[in-house]
Coordinates of N, CA and C in Angstrom, one line a residue:
M1 N 17.7 30.9 8.8 CA 16.7 30.0 8.2 C 15.4 29.9 9.0
S2 N 14.3 30.1 8.4 CA 13.0 30.1 9.1 C 12.6 28.7 9.6
D3 N 11.7 28.6 10.6 CA 11.3 27.3 11.0 C 10.6 26.5 9.9
E4 N 9.9 27.1 9.0 CA 9.3 26.4 7.9 C 10.4 25.9 7.0
D5 N 11.5 26.6 6.7 CA 12.6 26.1 5.9 C 13.2 24.9 6.6
K6 N 13.4 24.9 7.9 CA 14.0 23.9 8.6 C 13.1 22.6 8.5
R7 N 11.9 22.8 8.6 CA 10.9 21.7 8.5 C 11.0 21.0 7.1
E8 N 11.0 21.8 6.1 CA 11.1 21.4 4.7 C 12.4 20.7 4.5
K9 N 13.5 21.1 5.1 CA 14.8 20.5 4.9 C 14.8 19.1 5.5
N10 N 14.0 18.8 6.5 CA 13.9 17.5 7.1 C 13.2 16.5 6.2
Y11 N 12.3 17.0 5.2 CA 11.6 16.1 4.4 C 12.2 16.2 2.9
W12 N 13.5 15.8 2.8 CA 14.2 15.9 1.6 C 13.9 14.8 0.6
L13 N 13.2 13.7 1.0 CA 12.9 12.6 0.1 C 11.3 12.5 0.0
T14 N 10.8 12.4 -1.2 CA 9.4 12.3 -1.5 C 8.9 10.9 -1.2
T15 N 7.6 10.8 -0.9 CA 7.1 9.5 -0.6 C 7.1 8.7 -1.9
T16 N 7.0 9.4 -3.1 CA 6.9 8.6 -4.4 C 8.2 7.9 -4.6
R17 N 9.3 8.5 -4.2 CA 10.6 7.8 -4.5 C 10.6 6.5 -3.5
L18 N 10.3 6.7 -2.3 CA 10.3 5.6 -1.3 C 9.3 4.5 -1.7
E19 N 8.1 4.9 -2.2 CA 7.1 3.9 -2.6 C 7.6 3.1 -3.9
S20 N 8.3 3.8 -4.7 CA 8.8 3.2 -6.0 C 9.8 2.1 -5.6
L21 N 10.7 2.5 -4.7 CA 11.7 1.5 -4.3 C 11.1 0.4 -3.5
A22 N 10.1 0.6 -2.7 CA 9.5 -0.5 -2.0 C 8.8 -1.4 -3.0
D23 N 8.1 -0.9 -4.0 CA 7.4 -1.7 -5.0 C 8.3 -2.7 -5.7
N24 N 9.5 -2.1 -6.1 CA 10.5 -2.9 -6.7 C 11.1 -4.0 -5.8
V25 N 11.3 -3.7 -4.5 CA 11.8 -4.6 -3.6 C 10.8 -5.8 -3.4
F26 N 9.5 -5.4 -3.2 CA 8.5 -6.4 -3.0 C 8.4 -7.3 -4.2
A27 N 8.4 -6.7 -5.4 CA 8.3 -7.5 -6.7 C 9.4 -8.5 -6.8
F28 N 10.7 -8.0 -6.4 CA 11.9 -8.9 -6.5 C 11.8 -10.0 -5.5
A29 N 11.4 -9.7 -4.3 CA 11.3 -10.8 -3.3 C 10.2 -11.8 -3.6
M30 N 9.1 -11.3 -4.1 CA 8.0 -12.2 -4.5 C 8.4 -13.1 -5.7
T31 N 9.2 -12.6 -6.6 CA 9.7 -13.4 -7.8 C 10.8 -14.4 -7.3
L32 N 11.6 -14.0 -6.3 CA 12.7 -14.9 -5.9 C 12.1 -16.2 -5.2
L33 N 10.8 -16.1 -4.6 CA 10.2 -17.2 -3.9 C 10.1 -18.4 -4.8
V34 N 9.8 -18.2 -6.2 CA 9.6 -19.3 -7.1 C 10.9 -20.1 -7.3
L35 N 12.1 -19.4 -7.1 CA 13.3 -20.1 -7.3 C 13.6 -21.2 -6.3
N36 N 12.8 -21.2 -5.2 CA 12.9 -22.3 -4.2 C 12.2 -23.6 -4.7
L37 N 11.4 -23.5 -5.8 CA 10.7 -24.6 -6.4 C 11.6 -25.2 -7.4
V38 N 12.2 -26.4 -7.1 CA 13.0 -27.0 -8.1 C 12.2 -28.2 -8.7
L39 N 12.1 -28.2 -10.0 CA 11.4 -29.1 -10.7 C 12.0 -30.5 -10.6
P40 N 11.2 -31.5 -10.1 CA 11.8 -32.9 -10.0 C 12.3 -33.4 -11.3
D41 N 13.3 -34.2 -11.3 CA 13.8 -34.8 -12.5 C 13.0 -36.1 -12.8
V42 N 12.1 -36.0 -13.7 CA 11.2 -37.0 -14.0 C 11.6 -37.8 -15.2
P43 N 11.9 -39.1 -15.0 CA 12.4 -40.0 -16.2 C 11.2 -40.0 -17.3
R44 N 11.6 -40.3 -18.5 CA 10.7 -40.3 -19.6 C 9.6 -41.3 -19.5
E45 N 10.0 -42.5 -18.9 CA 9.0 -43.6 -18.7 C 8.6 -43.7 -17.2
C46 N 8.5 -42.6 -16.6 CA 8.1 -42.7 -15.2 C 6.6 -42.9 -15.0
T47 N 6.2 -43.6 -14.0 CA 4.8 -43.9 -13.8 C 4.0 -42.7 -13.1
F48 N 2.7 -42.8 -13.3 CA 2.0 -41.7 -12.7 C 2.1 -41.7 -11.2
A49 N 2.2 -42.9 -10.6 CA 2.4 -43.0 -9.1 C 3.7 -42.3 -8.6
A50 N 4.7 -42.5 -9.5 CA 6.1 -42.0 -9.2 C 5.9 -40.4 -9.3
I51 N 5.3 -39.9 -10.3 CA 5.2 -38.5 -10.4 C 4.4 -37.8 -9.2
V52 N 3.4 -38.5 -8.8 CA 2.6 -38.1 -7.6 C 3.5 -38.1 -6.4
A53 N 4.3 -39.1 -6.2 CA 5.2 -39.2 -5.1 C 6.2 -38.0 -5.1
M54 N 6.7 -37.6 -6.3 CA 7.7 -36.5 -6.4 C 7.0 -35.2 -6.0
F55 N 5.8 -35.0 -6.4 CA 5.1 -33.8 -6.0 C 4.7 -33.8 -4.5
Q56 N 4.5 -34.9 -4.0 CA 4.3 -35.0 -2.6 C 5.6 -34.5 -1.8
N57 N 6.7 -34.9 -2.3 CA 8.0 -34.5 -1.7 C 8.1 -33.0 -1.9
L58 N 7.6 -32.4 -3.0 CA 7.7 -31.0 -3.2 C 6.7 -30.2 -2.4
W59 N 5.6 -30.9 -1.8 CA 4.6 -30.1 -1.2 C 5.0 -29.1 -0.2
P60 N 6.0 -29.4 0.8 CA 6.4 -28.4 1.7 C 6.9 -27.1 1.1
H61 N 7.6 -27.3 -0.1 CA 8.1 -26.0 -0.8 C 6.9 -25.3 -1.5
L62 N 6.0 -26.0 -2.0 CA 4.8 -25.4 -2.6 C 4.0 -24.6 -1.6
N63 N 3.8 -25.3 -0.4 CA 3.0 -24.7 0.7 C 3.6 -23.5 1.2
A64 N 5.0 -23.6 1.3 CA 5.7 -22.4 1.8 C 5.7 -21.2 0.8
F65 N 5.8 -21.6 -0.4 CA 5.8 -20.6 -1.5 C 4.5 -19.8 -1.5
A66 N 3.4 -20.6 -1.5 CA 2.1 -19.9 -1.5 C 1.8 -19.0 -0.3
M67 N 2.2 -19.6 0.9 CA 2.0 -18.8 2.1 C 2.8 -17.5 2.1
S68 N 4.1 -17.6 1.8 CA 5.0 -16.5 1.7 C 4.6 -15.4 0.7
F69 N 4.2 -16.0 -0.5 CA 3.7 -15.0 -1.5 C 2.5 -14.2 -1.0
I70 N 1.6 -14.8 -0.4 CA 0.4 -14.1 0.1 C 0.9 -13.2 1.2
V71 N 1.7 -13.6 2.1 CA 2.2 -12.7 3.2 C 2.8 -11.5 2.6
L72 N 3.7 -11.6 1.6 CA 4.4 -10.5 1.0 C 3.4 -9.5 0.3
A73 N 2.4 -10.2 -0.3 CA 1.3 -9.4 -1.0 C 0.5 -8.6 0.1
I74 N 0.3 -9.1 1.2 CA -0.4 -8.4 2.3 C 0.4 -7.3 2.8
F75 N 1.7 -7.5 3.0 CA 2.6 -6.5 3.5 C 2.7 -5.3 2.4
W76 N 2.7 -5.8 1.1 CA 2.8 -4.7 0.0 C 1.5 -3.9 0.1
M77 N 0.3 -4.5 0.3 CA -0.9 -3.7 0.4 C -0.9 -2.8 1.6
L78 N -0.4 -3.4 2.7 CA -0.3 -2.5 3.9 C 0.6 -1.3 3.7
H79 N 1.8 -1.5 3.0 CA 2.6 -0.4 2.7 C 2.0 0.7 1.8
H80 N 1.2 0.2 0.8 CA 0.6 1.0 -0.1 C -0.5 1.9 0.7
K81 N -1.3 1.2 1.5 CA -2.4 1.9 2.3 C -1.7 2.9 3.3
Q82 N -0.6 2.5 3.9 CA 0.0 3.5 4.9 C 0.5 4.8 4.1
F83 N 1.1 4.5 2.9 CA 1.7 5.7 2.2 C 0.7 6.4 1.3
F84 N -0.6 5.9 1.3 CA -1.6 6.7 0.7 C -2.0 7.8 1.7
L85 N -1.7 7.6 3.0 CA -2.1 8.6 4.0 C -0.8 9.4 4.5
I86 N 0.3 8.8 4.5 CA 1.6 9.4 4.8 C 2.0 10.3 3.7
N87 N 2.2 11.6 3.9 CA 2.5 12.5 2.8 C 3.8 13.2 3.0
R88 N 4.6 12.8 4.0 CA 6.0 13.3 4.1 C 6.9 12.2 4.6
V89 N 8.2 12.4 4.3 CA 9.2 11.4 4.7 C 10.3 12.2 5.4
D90 N 10.7 11.6 6.6 CA 11.9 12.2 7.3 C 12.9 11.1 7.5
G91 N 14.0 11.4 8.2 CA 15.0 10.4 8.3 C 14.6 9.2 9.1
V92 N 13.8 9.3 10.1 CA 13.3 8.1 10.9 C 12.5 7.2 10.0
I93 N 11.5 7.7 9.3 CA 10.6 6.9 8.5 C 11.4 6.3 7.4
L94 N 12.4 7.0 6.8 CA 13.2 6.5 5.7 C 14.0 5.3 6.2
W95 N 14.6 5.4 7.4 CA 15.5 4.2 7.8 C 14.6 3.1 8.3
N96 N 13.4 3.3 8.8 CA 12.5 2.3 9.2 C 12.2 1.5 7.9
N97 N 11.9 2.2 6.9 CA 11.5 1.6 5.6 C 12.7 0.8 5.0
V98 N 13.9 1.2 5.2 CA 15.1 0.5 4.7 C 15.1 -0.9 5.4
F99 N 14.9 -0.9 6.8 CA 14.8 -2.1 7.5 C 13.6 -3.0 7.1
I100 N 12.5 -2.4 6.8 CA 11.4 -3.1 6.2 C 11.8 -3.9 5.0
M101 N 12.4 -3.1 4.1 CA 12.8 -3.8 2.8 C 13.9 -4.9 3.0
M102 N 14.7 -4.7 4.0 CA 15.8 -5.7 4.2 C 15.1 -7.0 4.7
F103 N 14.1 -6.9 5.5 CA 13.4 -8.1 6.0 C 12.4 -8.7 5.0
V104 N 12.0 -7.8 4.1 CA 11.2 -8.4 2.9 C 12.0 -9.2 2.1
V105 N 13.3 -8.8 1.8 CA 14.2 -9.6 0.9 C 14.6 -10.8 1.6
L106 N 14.6 -10.9 2.9 CA 15.0 -12.1 3.6 C 13.9 -13.2 3.7
V107 N 12.7 -12.8 3.3 CA 11.6 -13.8 3.3 C 11.8 -15.0 2.4
P108 N 12.3 -14.8 1.1 CA 12.6 -16.0 0.4 C 13.6 -16.9 1.0
F109 N 14.7 -16.4 1.6 CA 15.6 -17.2 2.3 C 15.0 -18.0 3.4
A110 N 14.2 -17.2 4.3 CA 13.6 -17.9 5.4 C 12.5 -18.9 5.0
T111 N 11.9 -18.6 3.9 CA 10.9 -19.6 3.3 C 11.6 -20.9 2.8
Q112 N 12.7 -20.7 2.2 CA 13.4 -21.9 1.7 C 14.0 -22.7 2.8
F113 N 14.5 -22.1 3.8 CA 15.1 -22.7 5.0 C 14.0 -23.5 5.7
S114 N 12.8 -22.9 5.9 CA 11.7 -23.6 6.6 C 11.2 -24.7 5.8
A115 N 11.1 -24.6 4.5 CA 10.6 -25.7 3.7 C 11.6 -26.9 3.6
K116 N 12.8 -26.5 3.5 CA 13.9 -27.6 3.4 C 14.0 -28.4 4.7
H117 N 13.7 -27.8 5.8 CA 13.8 -28.5 7.1 C 12.4 -28.5 7.7
D118 N 11.4 -28.9 6.9 CA 10.0 -29.0 7.3 C 9.9 -29.8 8.6
G119 N 9.2 -29.2 9.7 CA 8.9 -29.8 10.9 C 10.0 -29.7 11.9
V120 N 11.0 -29.0 11.5 CA 12.2 -28.7 12.5 C 11.9 -27.3 13.1
Q121 N 11.8 -27.3 14.5 CA 11.4 -26.1 15.2 C 12.3 -24.8 14.8
A122 N 13.6 -25.1 14.8 CA 14.6 -23.9 14.5 C 14.2 -23.4 13.2
A123 N 13.9 -24.2 12.2 CA 13.7 -23.7 10.8 C 12.3 -23.0 10.8
E124 N 11.3 -23.5 11.5 CA 10.1 -22.8 11.6 C 10.2 -21.4 12.2
L125 N 11.0 -21.4 13.2 CA 11.2 -20.1 14.0 C 11.9 -19.0 13.1
V126 N 12.8 -19.5 12.2 CA 13.4 -18.5 11.4 C 12.4 -17.7 10.5
L127 N 11.4 -18.4 9.9 CA 10.4 -17.7 9.1 C 9.5 -16.9 10.0
D128 N 9.0 -17.5 11.2 CA 8.1 -16.9 12.1 C 8.8 -15.5 12.6
A129 N 10.1 -15.7 12.9 CA 10.7 -14.4 13.5 C 10.8 -13.4 12.4
N130 N 11.1 -13.8 11.2 CA 11.2 -12.8 10.1 C 9.9 -12.1 9.9
L131 N 8.8 -12.8 9.9 CA 7.4 -12.2 9.8 C 7.1 -11.3 10.9
F132 N 7.4 -11.8 12.2 CA 7.2 -11.0 13.4 C 7.9 -9.7 13.3
I133 N 9.2 -9.7 12.9 CA 9.9 -8.4 12.9 C 9.4 -7.5 11.8
L134 N 9.0 -8.0 10.7 CA 8.4 -7.3 9.6 C 7.1 -6.6 10.1
G135 N 6.2 -7.4 10.8 CA 5.0 -6.8 11.4 C 5.3 -5.7 12.3
V136 N 6.3 -5.9 13.2 CA 6.6 -4.8 14.2 C 7.1 -3.6 13.5
L137 N 7.9 -3.8 12.4 CA 8.4 -2.5 11.7 C 7.3 -1.8 11.0
F138 N 6.3 -2.5 10.5 CA 5.1 -1.8 9.9 C 4.4 -1.1 11.0
F139 N 4.3 -1.7 12.2 CA 3.6 -1.0 13.3 C 4.3 0.3 13.6
I140 N 5.6 0.2 13.8 CA 6.5 1.4 14.0 C 6.3 2.4 13.0
N141 N 6.2 2.0 11.7 CA 6.0 2.9 10.5 C 4.8 3.8 10.8
W142 N 3.7 3.1 11.0 CA 2.4 3.8 11.1 C 2.3 4.6 12.4
W143 N 2.8 4.0 13.5 CA 2.7 4.7 14.8 C 3.6 6.1 14.8
Y144 N 4.8 5.9 14.2 CA 5.6 7.1 14.1 C 5.1 8.2 13.2
A145 N 4.5 7.7 12.1 CA 4.0 8.7 11.1 C 2.7 9.4 11.6
T146 N 1.9 8.7 12.4 CA 0.6 9.3 12.9 C 0.7 10.0 14.2
Y147 N 1.8 9.7 15.0 CA 1.9 10.3 16.3 C 1.9 11.8 16.2
N148 N 0.9 12.4 16.9 CA 0.7 13.8 16.8 C 0.6 14.3 15.3
H149 N 0.2 13.4 14.4 CA 0.0 13.7 13.0 C 1.3 14.2 12.4
R150 N 2.4 13.5 12.8 CA 3.7 13.9 12.4 C 4.0 14.0 10.9
L151 N 3.6 12.9 10.3 CA 3.8 12.9 8.8 C 2.5 12.6 7.9
V152 N 1.4 12.8 8.6 CA 0.1 12.7 7.9 C -0.7 14.0 8.0
D153 N -1.7 14.1 7.2 CA -2.5 15.2 7.3 C -3.1 15.5 8.6
P154 N -3.1 16.8 9.1 CA -3.5 17.1 10.5 C -5.0 16.8 10.7
G155 N -5.8 16.6 9.6 CA -7.2 16.3 9.7 C -7.5 14.8 9.7
L156 N -6.5 14.0 9.7 CA -6.7 12.5 9.7 C -7.3 12.2 11.0
D157 N -8.5 11.4 10.9 CA -9.3 11.2 12.2 C -8.6 10.0 12.9
S158 N -8.9 10.1 14.3 CA -8.3 9.1 15.2 C -8.8 7.6 14.9
K159 N -9.9 7.5 14.4 CA -10.5 6.2 14.1 C -9.7 5.5 13.0
T160 N -9.3 6.2 12.0 CA -8.5 5.7 10.9 C -7.1 5.4 11.4
I161 N -6.6 6.1 12.3 CA -5.2 5.9 12.9 C -5.3 4.7 13.7
R162 N -6.3 4.5 14.6 CA -6.4 3.3 15.4 C -6.6 2.0 14.5
R163 N -7.4 2.1 13.5 CA -7.7 1.0 12.6 C -6.3 0.6 11.9
G164 N -5.5 1.5 11.5 CA -4.3 1.3 10.9 C -3.3 0.6 11.9
L165 N -3.3 0.9 13.2 CA -2.5 0.3 14.2 C -3.0 -1.2 14.4
M166 N -4.3 -1.4 14.4 CA -4.8 -2.8 14.6 C -4.4 -3.7 13.4
K167 N -4.4 -3.1 12.2 CA -4.1 -3.9 11.0 C -2.7 -4.3 11.1
T168 N -1.8 -3.4 11.5 CA -0.4 -3.8 11.6 C -0.1 -4.8 12.7
L169 N -0.9 -5.0 13.7 CA -0.7 -5.9 14.7 C -1.1 -7.3 14.4
F170 N -1.9 -7.5 13.4 CA -2.4 -8.8 13.1 C -1.3 -9.8 12.7
M171 N -0.5 -9.4 11.8 CA 0.6 -10.3 11.3 C 1.6 -10.7 12.4
P172 N 2.2 -9.7 13.1 CA 3.1 -10.1 14.2 C 2.4 -10.9 15.3
G173 N 1.1 -10.7 15.4 CA 0.3 -11.6 16.4 C 0.3 -12.9 15.9
L174 N 0.0 -13.2 14.7 CA 0.0 -14.6 14.1 C 1.3 -15.2 14.2
A175 N 2.4 -14.4 13.9 CA 3.7 -15.0 13.9 C 4.1 -15.4 15.4
L176 N 3.7 -14.5 16.3 CA 3.9 -14.8 17.7 C 3.3 -16.1 18.2
I177 N 2.1 -16.3 17.8 CA 1.3 -17.5 18.1 C 1.9 -18.7 17.5
A178 N 2.5 -18.6 16.2 CA 3.1 -19.6 15.5 C 4.4 -20.0 16.2
M179 N 5.2 -19.0 16.7 CA 6.4 -19.3 17.5 C 6.0 -20.1 18.7
G180 N 5.0 -19.7 19.4 CA 4.6 -20.4 20.6 C 4.2 -21.8 20.3
L181 N 3.4 -22.1 19.2 CA 3.0 -23.4 18.8 C 4.2 -24.3 18.5
S182 N 5.2 -23.7 18.0 CA 6.4 -24.5 17.6 C 7.0 -25.2 18.8
F183 N 6.9 -24.7 20.0 CA 7.5 -25.3 21.2 C 6.7 -26.5 21.6
F184 N 5.5 -26.7 21.1 CA 4.7 -27.9 21.4 C 4.7 -28.9 20.2
H185 N 4.7 -28.4 19.0 CA 4.8 -29.3 17.9 C 5.2 -28.4 16.7
A186 N 6.4 -28.6 16.1 CA 7.0 -27.7 15.1 C 6.1 -27.6 13.9
S187 N 5.5 -28.8 13.5 CA 4.7 -28.8 12.3 C 3.4 -28.0 12.5
L188 N 3.0 -27.8 13.7 CA 1.7 -27.1 13.9 C 1.9 -25.5 13.7
S189 N 3.1 -25.1 13.9 CA 3.3 -23.7 13.9 C 2.8 -23.0 12.6
S190 N 3.0 -23.7 11.5 CA 2.6 -23.1 10.2 C 1.1 -23.1 9.9
T191 N 0.4 -24.0 10.7 CA -1.0 -24.1 10.6 C -1.8 -22.7 10.9
I192 N -1.1 -22.0 11.8 CA -1.8 -20.7 12.2 C -2.0 -19.8 11.0
Y193 N -1.2 -20.0 10.0 CA -1.3 -19.0 8.8 C -2.5 -19.4 7.9
I194 N -3.3 -20.3 8.3 CA -4.6 -20.5 7.6 C -5.5 -19.3 7.8
F195 N -5.2 -18.4 8.7 CA -6.0 -17.2 8.9 C -5.6 -16.1 8.0
L196 N -4.6 -16.3 7.2 CA -4.1 -15.3 6.2 C -5.2 -14.8 5.4
P197 N -6.1 -15.7 4.8 CA -7.2 -15.2 4.0 C -8.1 -14.2 4.7
L198 N -8.2 -14.2 6.0 CA -9.0 -13.3 6.7 C -8.4 -11.9 6.6
I199 N -7.1 -11.8 6.7 CA -6.4 -10.6 6.6 C -6.5 -10.0 5.2
L200 N -6.4 -10.9 4.2 CA -6.5 -10.5 2.8 C -7.9 -9.9 2.5
Y201 N -8.9 -10.7 3.1 CA -10.3 -10.2 2.9 C -10.5 -8.8 3.5
D202 N -9.9 -8.6 4.6 CA -10.0 -7.3 5.3 C -9.4 -6.1 4.5
F203 N -8.3 -6.5 3.9 CA -7.6 -5.5 3.0 C -8.4 -5.2 1.7
L204 N -9.1 -6.3 1.2 CA -9.9 -6.1 0.0 C -11.1 -5.3 0.2
K205 N -11.7 -5.4 1.3 CA -13.0 -4.8 1.6 C -12.9 -3.3 2.1
S206 N -11.6 -2.9 2.5 CA -11.5 -1.6 3.0 C -10.3 -0.8 2.4

């Protein structure tokens, strides 16, 4: 068997199949988030003030839903951008993506746990840790694929590679700051995610 045949044998899965699976997993996880929103049981003759109070109680779940939905959308965009340039798949990148999808599916659980125990440090850390691990896995994904142009085009410029690495570090950086803030005040940890629109804007403009 020639060296070329051996190399081709290592790339037995196409990027299209992996991207298709990832799209479905992201869509499933983003849909699951809404199941955490339980509609309050409102009596027929309930007052306006009572309805407002019910939705105030629902606010932690609504806030967590919106934040996690945007986070998953950002990770999906990042996955798409990475695989726009990654043109081969080997066993390492395949298994790394399997773990990415595992932690993507965990986001609805972590979101519900955090919202149900709003303000409790341990609950906040569950979601923050989930997002941190996801961010690290995306960093590994890009670093591994681009190291010595292993799974990308040999002509891919170093500026694009470095920019991709910086993008993947933003989310785990936010999650790490959130974990640190939780040790001072648990409710403050989620406030760091107000910077999510900045990441979203960066993805939309480039």
